[in-house]
CSV table of C-alpha atoms in Angstrom, one decimal:
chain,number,residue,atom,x,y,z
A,1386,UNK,CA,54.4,6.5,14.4
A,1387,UNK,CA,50.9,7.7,14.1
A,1388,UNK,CA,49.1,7.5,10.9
A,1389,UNK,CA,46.7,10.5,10.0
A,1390,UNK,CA,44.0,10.5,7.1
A,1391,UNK,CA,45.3,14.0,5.3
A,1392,UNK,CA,43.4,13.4,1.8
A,1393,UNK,CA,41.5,16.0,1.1
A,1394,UNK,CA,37.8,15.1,-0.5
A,1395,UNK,CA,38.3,15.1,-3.8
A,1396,UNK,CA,34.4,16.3,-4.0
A,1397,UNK,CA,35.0,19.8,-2.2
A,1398,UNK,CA,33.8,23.0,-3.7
A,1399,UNK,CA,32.4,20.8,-6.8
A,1400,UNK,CA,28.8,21.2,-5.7
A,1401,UNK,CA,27.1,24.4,-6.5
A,1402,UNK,CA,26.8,26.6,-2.8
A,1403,UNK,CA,23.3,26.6,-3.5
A,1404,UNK,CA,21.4,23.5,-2.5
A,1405,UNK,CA,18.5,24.5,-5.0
A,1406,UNK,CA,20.9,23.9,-8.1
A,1407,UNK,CA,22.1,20.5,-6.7
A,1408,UNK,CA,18.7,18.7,-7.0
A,1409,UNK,CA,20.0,16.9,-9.5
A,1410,UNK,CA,23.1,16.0,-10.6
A,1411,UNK,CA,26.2,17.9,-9.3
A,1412,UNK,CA,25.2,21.6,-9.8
A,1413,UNK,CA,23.1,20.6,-13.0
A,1414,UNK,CA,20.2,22.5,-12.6
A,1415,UNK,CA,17.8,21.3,-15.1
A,1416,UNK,CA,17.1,17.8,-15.2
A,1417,UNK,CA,19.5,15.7,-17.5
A,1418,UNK,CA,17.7,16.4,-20.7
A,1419,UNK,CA,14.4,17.9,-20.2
A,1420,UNK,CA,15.6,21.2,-21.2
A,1421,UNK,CA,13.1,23.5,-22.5
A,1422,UNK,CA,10.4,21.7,-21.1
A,1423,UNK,CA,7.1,22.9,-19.8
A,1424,UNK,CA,6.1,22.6,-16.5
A,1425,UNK,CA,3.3,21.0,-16.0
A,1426,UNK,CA,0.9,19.9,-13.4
A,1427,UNK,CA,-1.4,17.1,-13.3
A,1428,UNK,CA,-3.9,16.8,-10.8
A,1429,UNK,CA,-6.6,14.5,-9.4
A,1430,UNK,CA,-8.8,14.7,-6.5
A,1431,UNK,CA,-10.8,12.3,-4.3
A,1432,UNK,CA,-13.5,14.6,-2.9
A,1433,UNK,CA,-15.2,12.4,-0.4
A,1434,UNK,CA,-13.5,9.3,1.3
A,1435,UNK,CA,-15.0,7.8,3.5
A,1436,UNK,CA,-13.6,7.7,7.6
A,1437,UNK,CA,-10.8,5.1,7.0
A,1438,UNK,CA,-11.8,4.1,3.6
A,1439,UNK,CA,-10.0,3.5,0.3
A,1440,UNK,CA,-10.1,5.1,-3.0
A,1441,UNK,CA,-8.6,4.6,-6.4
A,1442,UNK,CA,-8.4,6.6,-9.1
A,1443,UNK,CA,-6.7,6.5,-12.5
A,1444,UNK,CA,-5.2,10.0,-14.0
A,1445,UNK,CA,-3.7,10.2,-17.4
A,1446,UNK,CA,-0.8,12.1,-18.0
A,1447,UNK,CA,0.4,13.9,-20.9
A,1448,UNK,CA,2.2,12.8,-23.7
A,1449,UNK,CA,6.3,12.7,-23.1
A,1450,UNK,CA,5.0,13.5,-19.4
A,1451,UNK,CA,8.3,13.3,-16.9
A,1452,UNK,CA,7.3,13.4,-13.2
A,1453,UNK,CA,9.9,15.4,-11.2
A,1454,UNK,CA,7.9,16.3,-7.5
A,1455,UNK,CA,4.9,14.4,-5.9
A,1456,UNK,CA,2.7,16.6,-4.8
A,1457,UNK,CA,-0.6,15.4,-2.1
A,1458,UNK,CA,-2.4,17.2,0.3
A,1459,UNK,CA,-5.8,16.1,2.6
A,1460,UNK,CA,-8.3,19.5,3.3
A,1461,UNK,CA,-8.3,18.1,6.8
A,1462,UNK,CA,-4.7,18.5,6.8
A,1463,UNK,CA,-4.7,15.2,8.8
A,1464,UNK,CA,-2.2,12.4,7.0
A,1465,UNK,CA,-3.4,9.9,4.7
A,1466,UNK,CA,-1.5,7.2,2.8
A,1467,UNK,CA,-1.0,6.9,-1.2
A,1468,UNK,CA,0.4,4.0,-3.7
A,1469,UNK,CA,1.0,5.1,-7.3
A,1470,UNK,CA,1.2,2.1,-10.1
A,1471,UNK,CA,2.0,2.8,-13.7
A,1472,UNK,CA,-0.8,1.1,-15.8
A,1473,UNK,CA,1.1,0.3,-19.0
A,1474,UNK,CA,4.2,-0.9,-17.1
A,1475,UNK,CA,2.0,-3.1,-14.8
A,1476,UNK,CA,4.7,-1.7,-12.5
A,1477,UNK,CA,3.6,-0.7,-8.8
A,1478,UNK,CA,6.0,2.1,-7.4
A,1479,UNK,CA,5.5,1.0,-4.4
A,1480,UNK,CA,4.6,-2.4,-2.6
A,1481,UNK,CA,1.8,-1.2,0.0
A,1482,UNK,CA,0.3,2.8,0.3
A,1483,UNK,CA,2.9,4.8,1.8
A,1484,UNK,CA,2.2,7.6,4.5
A,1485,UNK,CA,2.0,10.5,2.6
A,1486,UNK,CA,5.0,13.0,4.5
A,1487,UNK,CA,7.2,9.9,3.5
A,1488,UNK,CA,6.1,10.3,0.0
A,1489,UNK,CA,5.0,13.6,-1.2
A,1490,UNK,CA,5.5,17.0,-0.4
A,1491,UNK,CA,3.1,19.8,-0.6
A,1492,UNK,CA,3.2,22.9,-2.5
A,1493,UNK,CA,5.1,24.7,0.2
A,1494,UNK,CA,7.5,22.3,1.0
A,1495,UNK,CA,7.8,20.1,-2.4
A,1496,UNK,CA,9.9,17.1,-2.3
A,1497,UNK,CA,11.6,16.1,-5.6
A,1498,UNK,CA,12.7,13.1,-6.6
A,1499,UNK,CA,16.4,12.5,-7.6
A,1500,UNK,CA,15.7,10.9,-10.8
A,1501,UNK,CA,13.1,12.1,-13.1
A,1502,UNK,CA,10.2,9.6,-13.6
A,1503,UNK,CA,9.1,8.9,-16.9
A,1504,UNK,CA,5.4,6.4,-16.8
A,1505,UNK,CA,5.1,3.9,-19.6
A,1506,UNK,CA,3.8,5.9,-23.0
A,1507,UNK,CA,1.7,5.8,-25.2
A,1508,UNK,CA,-1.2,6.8,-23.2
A,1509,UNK,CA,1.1,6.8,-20.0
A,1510,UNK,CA,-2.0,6.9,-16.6
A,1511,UNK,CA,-1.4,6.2,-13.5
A,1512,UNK,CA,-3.1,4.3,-11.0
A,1513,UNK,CA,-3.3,6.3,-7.1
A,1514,UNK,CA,-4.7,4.7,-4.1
A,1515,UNK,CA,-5.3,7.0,-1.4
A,1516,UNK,CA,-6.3,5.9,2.1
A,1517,UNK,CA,-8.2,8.3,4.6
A,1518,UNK,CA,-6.3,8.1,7.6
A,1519,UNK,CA,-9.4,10.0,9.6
A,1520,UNK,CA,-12.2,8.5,10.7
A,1521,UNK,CA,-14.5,11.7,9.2
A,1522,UNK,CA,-14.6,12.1,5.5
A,1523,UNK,CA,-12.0,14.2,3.7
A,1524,UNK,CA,-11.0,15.4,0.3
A,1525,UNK,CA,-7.7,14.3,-0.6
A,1526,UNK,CA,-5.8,16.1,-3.6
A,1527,UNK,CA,-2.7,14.6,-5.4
A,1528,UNK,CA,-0.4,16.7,-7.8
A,1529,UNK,CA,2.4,15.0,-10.0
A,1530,UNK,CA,4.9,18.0,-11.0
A,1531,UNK,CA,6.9,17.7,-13.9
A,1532,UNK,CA,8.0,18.4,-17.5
A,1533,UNK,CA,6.1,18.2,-21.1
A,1534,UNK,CA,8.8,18.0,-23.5
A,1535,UNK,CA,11.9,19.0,-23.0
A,1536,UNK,CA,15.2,17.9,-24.8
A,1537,UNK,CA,15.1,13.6,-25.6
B,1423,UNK,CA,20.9,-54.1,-26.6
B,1424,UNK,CA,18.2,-53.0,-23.7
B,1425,UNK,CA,15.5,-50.5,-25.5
B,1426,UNK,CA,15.8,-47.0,-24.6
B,1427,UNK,CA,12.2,-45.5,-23.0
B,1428,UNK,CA,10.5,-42.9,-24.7
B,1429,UNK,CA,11.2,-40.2,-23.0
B,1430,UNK,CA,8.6,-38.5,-20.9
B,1431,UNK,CA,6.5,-35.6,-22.4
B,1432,UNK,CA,7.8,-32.5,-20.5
B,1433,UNK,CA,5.7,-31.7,-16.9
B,1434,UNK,CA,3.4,-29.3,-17.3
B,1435,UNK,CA,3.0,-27.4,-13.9
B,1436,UNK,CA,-0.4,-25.5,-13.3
B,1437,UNK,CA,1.7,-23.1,-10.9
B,1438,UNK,CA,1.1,-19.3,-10.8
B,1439,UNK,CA,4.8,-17.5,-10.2
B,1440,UNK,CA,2.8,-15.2,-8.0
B,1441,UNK,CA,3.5,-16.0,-4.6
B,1442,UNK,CA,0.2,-14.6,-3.5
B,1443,UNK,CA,-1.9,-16.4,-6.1
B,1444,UNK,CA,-0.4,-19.7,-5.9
B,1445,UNK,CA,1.0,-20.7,-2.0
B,1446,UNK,CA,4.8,-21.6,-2.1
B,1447,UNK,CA,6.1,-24.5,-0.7
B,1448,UNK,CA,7.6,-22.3,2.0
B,1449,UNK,CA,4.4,-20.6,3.3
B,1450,UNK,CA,3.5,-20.7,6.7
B,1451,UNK,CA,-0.1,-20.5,6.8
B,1452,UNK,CA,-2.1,-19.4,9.7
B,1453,UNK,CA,-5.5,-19.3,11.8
B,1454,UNK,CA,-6.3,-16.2,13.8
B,1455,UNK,CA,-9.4,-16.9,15.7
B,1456,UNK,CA,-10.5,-15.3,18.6
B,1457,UNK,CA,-13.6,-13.9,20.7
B,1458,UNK,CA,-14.4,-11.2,23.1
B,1459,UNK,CA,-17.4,-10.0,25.1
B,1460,UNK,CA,-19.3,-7.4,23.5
B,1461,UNK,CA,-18.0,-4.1,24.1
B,1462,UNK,CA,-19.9,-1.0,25.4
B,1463,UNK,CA,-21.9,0.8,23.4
B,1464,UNK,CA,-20.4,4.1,22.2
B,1465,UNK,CA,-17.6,5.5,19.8
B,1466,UNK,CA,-14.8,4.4,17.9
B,1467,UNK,CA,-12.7,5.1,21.2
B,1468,UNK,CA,-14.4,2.3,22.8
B,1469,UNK,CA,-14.2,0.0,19.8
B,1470,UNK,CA,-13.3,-3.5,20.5
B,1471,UNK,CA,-10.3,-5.6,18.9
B,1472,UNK,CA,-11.7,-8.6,18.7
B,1473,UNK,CA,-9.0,-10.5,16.6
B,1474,UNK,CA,-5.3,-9.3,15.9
B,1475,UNK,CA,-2.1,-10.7,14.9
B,1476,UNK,CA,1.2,-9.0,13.1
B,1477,UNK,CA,3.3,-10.0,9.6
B,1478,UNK,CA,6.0,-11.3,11.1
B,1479,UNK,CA,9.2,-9.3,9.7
B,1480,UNK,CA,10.8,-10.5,6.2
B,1481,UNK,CA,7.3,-12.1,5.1
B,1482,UNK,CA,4.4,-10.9,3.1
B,1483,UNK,CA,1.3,-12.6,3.1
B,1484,UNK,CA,-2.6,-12.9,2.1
B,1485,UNK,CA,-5.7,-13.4,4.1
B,1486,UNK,CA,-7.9,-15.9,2.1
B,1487,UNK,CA,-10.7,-16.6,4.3
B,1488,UNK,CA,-12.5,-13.8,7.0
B,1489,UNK,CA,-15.4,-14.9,9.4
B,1490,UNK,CA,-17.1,-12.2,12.2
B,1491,UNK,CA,-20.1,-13.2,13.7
B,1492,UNK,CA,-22.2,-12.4,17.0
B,1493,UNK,CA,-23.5,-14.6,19.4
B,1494,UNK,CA,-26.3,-13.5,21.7
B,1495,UNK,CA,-29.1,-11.3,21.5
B,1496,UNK,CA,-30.0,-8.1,20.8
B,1497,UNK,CA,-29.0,-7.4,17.1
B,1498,UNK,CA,-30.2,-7.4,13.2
B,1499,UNK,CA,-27.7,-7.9,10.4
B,1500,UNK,CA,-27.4,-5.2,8.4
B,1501,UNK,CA,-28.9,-2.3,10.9
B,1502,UNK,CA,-25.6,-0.5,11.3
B,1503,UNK,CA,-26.1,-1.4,15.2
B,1504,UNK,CA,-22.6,-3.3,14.8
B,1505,UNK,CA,-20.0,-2.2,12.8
B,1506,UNK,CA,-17.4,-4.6,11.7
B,1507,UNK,CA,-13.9,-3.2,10.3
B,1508,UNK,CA,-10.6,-4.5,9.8
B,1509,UNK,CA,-7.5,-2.6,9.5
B,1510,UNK,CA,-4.1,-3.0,8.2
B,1511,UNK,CA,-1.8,-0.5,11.0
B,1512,UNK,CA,-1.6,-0.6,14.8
B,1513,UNK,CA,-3.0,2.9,14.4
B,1514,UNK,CA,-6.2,1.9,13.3
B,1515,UNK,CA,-6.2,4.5,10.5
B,1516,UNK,CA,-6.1,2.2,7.3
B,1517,UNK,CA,-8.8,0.2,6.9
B,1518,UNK,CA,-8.4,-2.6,4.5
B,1519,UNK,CA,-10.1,-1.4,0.8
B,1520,UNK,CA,-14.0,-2.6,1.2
B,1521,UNK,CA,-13.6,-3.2,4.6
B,1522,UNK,CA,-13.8,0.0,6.6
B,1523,UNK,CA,-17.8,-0.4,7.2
B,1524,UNK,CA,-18.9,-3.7,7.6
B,1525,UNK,CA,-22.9,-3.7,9.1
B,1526,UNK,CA,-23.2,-8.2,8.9
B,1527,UNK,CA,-21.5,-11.2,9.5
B,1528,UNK,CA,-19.2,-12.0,6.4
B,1529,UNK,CA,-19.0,-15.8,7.6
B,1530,UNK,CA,-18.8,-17.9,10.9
B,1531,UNK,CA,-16.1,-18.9,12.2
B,1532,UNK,CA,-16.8,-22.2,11.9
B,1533,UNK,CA,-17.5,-22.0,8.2
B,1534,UNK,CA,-15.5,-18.4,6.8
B,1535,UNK,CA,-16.3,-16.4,4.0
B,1536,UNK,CA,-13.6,-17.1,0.9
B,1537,UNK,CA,-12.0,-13.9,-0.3
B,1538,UNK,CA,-10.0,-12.8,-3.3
B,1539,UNK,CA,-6.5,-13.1,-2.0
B,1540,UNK,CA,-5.9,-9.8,0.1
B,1541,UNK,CA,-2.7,-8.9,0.0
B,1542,UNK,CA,-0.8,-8.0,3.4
B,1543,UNK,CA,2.6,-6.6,4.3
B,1544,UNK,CA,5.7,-7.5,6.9
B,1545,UNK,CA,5.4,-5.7,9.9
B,1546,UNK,CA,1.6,-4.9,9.9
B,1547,UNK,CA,-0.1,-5.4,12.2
B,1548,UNK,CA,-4.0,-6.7,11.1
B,1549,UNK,CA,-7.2,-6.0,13.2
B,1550,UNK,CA,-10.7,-7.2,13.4
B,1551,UNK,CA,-12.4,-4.1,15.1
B,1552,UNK,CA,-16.5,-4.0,16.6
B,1553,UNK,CA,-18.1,-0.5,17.3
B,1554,UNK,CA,-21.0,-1.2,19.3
B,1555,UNK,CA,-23.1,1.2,18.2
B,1556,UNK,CA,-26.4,0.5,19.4
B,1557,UNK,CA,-26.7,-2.8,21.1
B,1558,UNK,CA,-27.7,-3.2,24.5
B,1559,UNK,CA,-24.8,-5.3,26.3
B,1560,UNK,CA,-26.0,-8.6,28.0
B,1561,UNK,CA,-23.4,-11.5,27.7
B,1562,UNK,CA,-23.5,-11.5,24.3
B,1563,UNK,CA,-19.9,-12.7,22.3
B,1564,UNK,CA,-18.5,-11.1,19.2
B,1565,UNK,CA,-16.3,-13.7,16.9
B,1566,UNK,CA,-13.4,-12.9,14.5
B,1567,UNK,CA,-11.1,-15.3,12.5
B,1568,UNK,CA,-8.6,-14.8,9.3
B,1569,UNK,CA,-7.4,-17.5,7.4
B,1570,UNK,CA,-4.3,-17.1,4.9
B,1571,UNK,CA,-0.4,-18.0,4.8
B,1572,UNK,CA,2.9,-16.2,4.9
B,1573,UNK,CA,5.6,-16.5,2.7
B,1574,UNK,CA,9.2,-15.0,2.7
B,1575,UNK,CA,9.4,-11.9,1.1
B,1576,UNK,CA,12.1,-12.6,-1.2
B,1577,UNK,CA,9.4,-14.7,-3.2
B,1578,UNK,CA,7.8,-11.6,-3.3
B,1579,UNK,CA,6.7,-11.0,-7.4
B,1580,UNK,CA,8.5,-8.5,-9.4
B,1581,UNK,CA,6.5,-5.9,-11.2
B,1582,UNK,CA,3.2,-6.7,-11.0
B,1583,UNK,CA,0.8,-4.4,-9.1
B,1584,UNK,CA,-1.0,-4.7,-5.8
């Protein structure tokens, strides 16, 4: 006697057919409770690192500020490598700077993360290390997307 | 009836939890020294490694102590004739922060230059680079060492930043 696995997924046809609406949580569109939000963009830019070199730079974000899409981009459009702490949580998102196409997206091609990201308030900043993977100078840009209010 | 000892006050431990502030008893330190002859004058593609060694997988570490120095002829500190850099990748695209430019000898190796702990990573691999930018070759030797220790990742310190 053979034995066949006939069960059918119970998970079929529960996603939305669009992958755009399935960003979050099954078909949920908007992000679990940031309804009615405004997007919002916060931006910092390192104009001049060096060949190689290190910067750091310390950006603070909005009141009830949820980061939904890391944004980064170098004017060389060479790759460079970022780190992101939050300040008030003394919490480093990462343990060393990450390449940035494994990180961030760009404003063609965003990458959003699954779970909205909310940095420690009051006064929520975060700290961004960028690291100039050229050996000329560049001007590196880095973007949080995400939501100002919003249903909590 | 024997008399009962006071007990002892409790131990007090001057001991960071931070593996890379205070060494655990399971660190493997390390010495990296090494030398080449002076390499060619010319571009970063002709830059010389003059020390490297990689974080061996599931450990972290820090460098404590760094020492370059030159031995021969031919060059002033501080000229921008050498150039000094150490990096963090096998690329040789991340230089570690402050030391992407270094124009002097930081220490010798016989006596190296005590650093803030800097922090380094499993897997990467750590390089002591020399541009010769402007020295006239003649048998002269370029020195490198790093000092520090290992420790297993799992020690690794929860929620603290870099």
């Amino acid at each position: 006697m053979r034995l066949m696995n006939t069960e059918v997924n119970p998970f079929v046809r529960q996603f939305p057919l669009s992958e755009q609406k399935s960003i979050y949580l099954l078909g949920d569109a908007n992000p679990i409770g940031l309804e009615g939000g405004v997007p919002t963009w916060v931006f910092t830019e390192l104009p001049a690192v060096q060949g190689f070199d290190t910067a750091d730079t310390t950006i603070v974000l909005p009141e009830n500020f949820w980061v939904l899409s890391l944004l980064g981009l170098s004017l060389g459009g060479s790759a460079f490598k970022a780190w992101f702490y939050d300040v008030n949580r003394k919490l480093a998102l990462m343990d060393r700077t990450v390449v940035s196409g494994a990180l961030m997206g760009t404003g063609q091609s965003p990458l959003f993360l699954r779970v909205p990201y909310q940095f420690e308030p009051p006064e929520a900043s975060c700290a961004i290390r960028v690291v100039n993977q050229t050996n000329t100078v560049n001007d590196i840009m880095v973007a949080l997307y995400g939501v100002v209010g919003g249903q909590q | 009836m024997s008399a009962i000892a006071a007990p002892l006050p409790p131990l007090i431990m001057a001991f960071d939890p931070r593996p890379f502030i205070s060494q655990p008893d399971d660190a493997e330190p390390f010495v990296e020294v090494n030398s080449i002859a002076l390499p060619a004058q010319g571009n970063s593609a002709l830059a010389g490694v003059v020390v490297q060694f990689r974080v061996k997988p599931n450990r972290n570490g820090v460098i404590l102590k760094i020492g370059n120095t030159f031995v021969g002829g031919g060059w002033t500190s501080g000229t921008g004739a050498l150039i000094w850099q150490i990096f963090r990748d096998q690329a040789l695209t991340e230089a570690i922060k402050g030391f992407a430019n270094i124009k002097s000898s930081l220490g010798t190796i016989a006596q190296m230059q005590s650093f803030p702990p800097i922090r380094i990573y499993e897997n990467q691999v750590i390089s002591m680079v020399l541009l010769n930018v402007a020295v006239v070759v003649a048998q002269q030797i370029a020195e490198a060492g790093f000092i520090g220790y290992f420790y297993p990742k799992n020690r690794e310190w929860q929620g603290i930043g870099v």
